[in-house]
Short mmCIF file of C-alpha atoms in Angstrom, two decimals:
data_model
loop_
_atom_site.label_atom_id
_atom_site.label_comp_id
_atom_site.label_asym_id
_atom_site.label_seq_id
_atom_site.Cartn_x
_atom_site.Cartn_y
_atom_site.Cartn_z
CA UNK Q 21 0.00 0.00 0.00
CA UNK Q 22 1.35 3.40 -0.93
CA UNK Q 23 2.63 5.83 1.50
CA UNK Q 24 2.52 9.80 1.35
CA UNK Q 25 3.70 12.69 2.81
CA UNK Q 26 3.72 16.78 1.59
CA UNK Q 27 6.82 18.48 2.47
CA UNK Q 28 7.17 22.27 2.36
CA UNK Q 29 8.10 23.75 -1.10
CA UNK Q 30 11.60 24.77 0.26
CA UNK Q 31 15.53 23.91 -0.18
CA UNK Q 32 15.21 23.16 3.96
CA UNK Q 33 12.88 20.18 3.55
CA UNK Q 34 15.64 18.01 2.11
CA UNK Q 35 16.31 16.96 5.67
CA UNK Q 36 12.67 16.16 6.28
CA UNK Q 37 12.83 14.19 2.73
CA UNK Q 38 15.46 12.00 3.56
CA UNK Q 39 14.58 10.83 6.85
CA UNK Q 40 10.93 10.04 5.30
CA UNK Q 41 12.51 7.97 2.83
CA UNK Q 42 14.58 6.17 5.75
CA UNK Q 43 11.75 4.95 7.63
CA UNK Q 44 9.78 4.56 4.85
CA UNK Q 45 12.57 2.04 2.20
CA UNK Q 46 15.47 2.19 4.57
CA UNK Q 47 16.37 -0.14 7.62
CA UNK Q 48 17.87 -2.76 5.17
CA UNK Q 49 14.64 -3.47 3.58
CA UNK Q 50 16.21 -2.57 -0.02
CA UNK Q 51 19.67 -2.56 -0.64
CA UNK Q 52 21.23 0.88 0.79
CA UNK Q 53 23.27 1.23 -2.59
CA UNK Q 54 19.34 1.65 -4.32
CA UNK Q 55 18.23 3.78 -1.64
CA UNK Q 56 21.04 6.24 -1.96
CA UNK Q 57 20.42 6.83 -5.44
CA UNK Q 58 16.48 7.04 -4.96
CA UNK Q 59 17.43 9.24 -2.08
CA UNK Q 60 19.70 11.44 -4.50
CA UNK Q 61 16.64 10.89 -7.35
CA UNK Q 62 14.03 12.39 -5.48
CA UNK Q 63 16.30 15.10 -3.96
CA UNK Q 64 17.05 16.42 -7.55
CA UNK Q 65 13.76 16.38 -8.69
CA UNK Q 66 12.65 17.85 -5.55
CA UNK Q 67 15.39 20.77 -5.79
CA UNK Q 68 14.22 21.55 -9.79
CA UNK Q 69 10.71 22.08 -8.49
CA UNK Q 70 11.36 24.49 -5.79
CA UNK Q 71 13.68 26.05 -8.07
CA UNK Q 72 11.86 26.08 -11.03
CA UNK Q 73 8.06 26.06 -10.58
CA UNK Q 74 8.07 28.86 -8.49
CA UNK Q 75 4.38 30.25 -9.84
CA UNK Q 76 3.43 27.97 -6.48
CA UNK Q 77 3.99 28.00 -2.88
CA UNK Q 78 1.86 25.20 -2.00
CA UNK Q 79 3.26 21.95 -0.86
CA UNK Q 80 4.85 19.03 -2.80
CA UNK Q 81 3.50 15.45 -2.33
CA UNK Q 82 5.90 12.73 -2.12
CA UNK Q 83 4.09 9.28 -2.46
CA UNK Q 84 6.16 5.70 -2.34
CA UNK Q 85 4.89 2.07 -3.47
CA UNK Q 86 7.48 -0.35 -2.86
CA UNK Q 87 5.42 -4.01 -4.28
CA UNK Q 88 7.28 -7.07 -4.49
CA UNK Q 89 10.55 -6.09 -6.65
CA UNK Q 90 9.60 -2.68 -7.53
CA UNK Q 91 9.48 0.88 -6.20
CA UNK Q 92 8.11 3.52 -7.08
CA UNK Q 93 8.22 6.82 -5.77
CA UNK Q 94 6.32 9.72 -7.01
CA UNK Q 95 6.89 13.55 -6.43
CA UNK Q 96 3.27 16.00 -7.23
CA UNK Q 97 3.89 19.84 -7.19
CA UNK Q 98 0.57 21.60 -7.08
CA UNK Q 99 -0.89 24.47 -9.43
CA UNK Q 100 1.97 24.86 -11.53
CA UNK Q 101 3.29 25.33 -15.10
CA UNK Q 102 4.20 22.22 -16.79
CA UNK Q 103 8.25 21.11 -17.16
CA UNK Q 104 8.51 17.40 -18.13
CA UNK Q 105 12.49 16.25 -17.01
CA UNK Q 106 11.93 13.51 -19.47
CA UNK Q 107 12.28 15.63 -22.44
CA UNK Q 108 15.13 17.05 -21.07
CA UNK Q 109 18.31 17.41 -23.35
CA UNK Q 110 20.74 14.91 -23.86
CA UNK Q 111 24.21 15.69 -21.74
CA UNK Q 112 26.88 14.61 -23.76
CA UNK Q 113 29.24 14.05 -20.49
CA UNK Q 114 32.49 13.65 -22.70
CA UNK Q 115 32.21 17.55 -23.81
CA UNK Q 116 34.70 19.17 -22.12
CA UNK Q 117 33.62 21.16 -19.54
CA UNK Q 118 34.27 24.78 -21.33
CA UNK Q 119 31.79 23.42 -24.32
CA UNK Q 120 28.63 22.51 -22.06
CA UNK Q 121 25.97 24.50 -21.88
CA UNK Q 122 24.92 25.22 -17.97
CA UNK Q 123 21.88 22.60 -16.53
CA UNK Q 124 20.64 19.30 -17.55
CA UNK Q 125 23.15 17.42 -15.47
CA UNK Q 126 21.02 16.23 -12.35
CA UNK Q 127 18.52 14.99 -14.49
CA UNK Q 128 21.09 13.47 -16.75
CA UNK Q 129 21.93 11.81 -13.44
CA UNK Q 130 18.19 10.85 -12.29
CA UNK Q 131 17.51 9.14 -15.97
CA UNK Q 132 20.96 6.98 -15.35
CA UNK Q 133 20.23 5.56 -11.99
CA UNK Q 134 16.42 5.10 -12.08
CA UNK Q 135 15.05 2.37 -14.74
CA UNK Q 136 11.93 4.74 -15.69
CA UNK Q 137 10.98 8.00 -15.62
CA UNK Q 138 7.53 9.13 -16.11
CA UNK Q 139 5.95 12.32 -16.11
CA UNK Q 140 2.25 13.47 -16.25
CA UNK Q 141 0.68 16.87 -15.93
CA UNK Q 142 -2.83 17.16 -15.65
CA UNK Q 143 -4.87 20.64 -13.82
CA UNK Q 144 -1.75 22.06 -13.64
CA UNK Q 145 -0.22 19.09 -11.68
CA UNK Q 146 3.09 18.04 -12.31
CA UNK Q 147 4.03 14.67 -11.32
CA UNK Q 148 7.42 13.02 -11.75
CA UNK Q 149 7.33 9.35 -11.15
CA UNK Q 150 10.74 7.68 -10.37
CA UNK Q 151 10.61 3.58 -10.96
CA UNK Q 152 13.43 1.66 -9.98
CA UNK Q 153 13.82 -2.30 -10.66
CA UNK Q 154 15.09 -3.65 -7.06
CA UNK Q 155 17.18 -6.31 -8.57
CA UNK Q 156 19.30 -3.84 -10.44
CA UNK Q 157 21.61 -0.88 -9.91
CA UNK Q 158 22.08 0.44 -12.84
CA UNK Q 159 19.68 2.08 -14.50
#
C-alpha cells in the first residue's frame, strides 16, 4: 500500500525528505546502494521544483509504493506550469567542460540511476514518477 507525505516547497525540507525515505525504504529493507540513489533521485527532482516552478507556494506530495521487486516513488507539485524532465536534453558528459551549456546534469543523473521515468501533468499538476527495478543498480 502506498505511502505519502507533503513536504514544504523549500531547499530546507531536504532533511525532512530523507529521513521520510529512511523509515519509509530504509532499515535494510532494499539494498542501501538503491536507496542512496532514490534518495539522490528524489532530492534532484525535488530541488528543480522548488527552483523552477516557483508560480506555487503550496506543498509538494511525495508518495512511495514499494510491491514485491519494484518501487516507485512519485513527487506531485501543485498548481503549476508544466516542465517534463523527461524531455530534457541529452548531456553529452564527454564535452569538455568549457563546451557545455549550464543545466541538464542532475537529471542526466536521475535518468541513469532510475530504470523509468515518467511524467504526467494534468490541472496544472506536475508529477514526476521515479521507478526503480530492485534487482538492479544500474539504471
Amino acid at each position: 500500500m502506498p505511502i505519502s507525505r507533503s513536504f514544504p516547497k523549500s531547499i530546507e525540507a531536504l532533511e525532512q525528505i530523507v529521513d521520510f525515505l529512511d523509515s519509509s525504504v530504509g532499515g535494510g529493507k532494499i539494498d542501501p546502494e538503491i536507496v542512496g540513489m532514490m534518495q539522490l533521485a528524489v532530492e534532484e527532482i525535488f530541488v528543480n521544483m522548488v527552483k523552477y516552478n516557483d508560480s506555487s507556494s503550496n506543498d509538494i506530495r511525495i508518495e512511495l509504493d514499494h510491491r514485491a521487486d519494484i518501487l516507485r516513488i512519485r513527487l506531485t507539485d501543485f498548481d503549476v506550469d508544466r516542465f517534463d524532465p523527461t524531455e530534457a536534453a541529452a548531456v553529452d558528459i564527454n564535452m569538455p567542460l568549457s563546451e557545455r551549456r549550464a543545466g541538464g546534469l542532475g537529471i542526466h543523473l536521475v535518468k541513469t540511476m532510475m530504470d523509468q521515468i515518467e511524467y504526467e501533468y494534468k490541472d496544472r499538476n506536475s508529477s514526476v514518477t521515479l521507478i526503480k527495478n530492485l534487482n538492479s543498480t544500474g539504471g
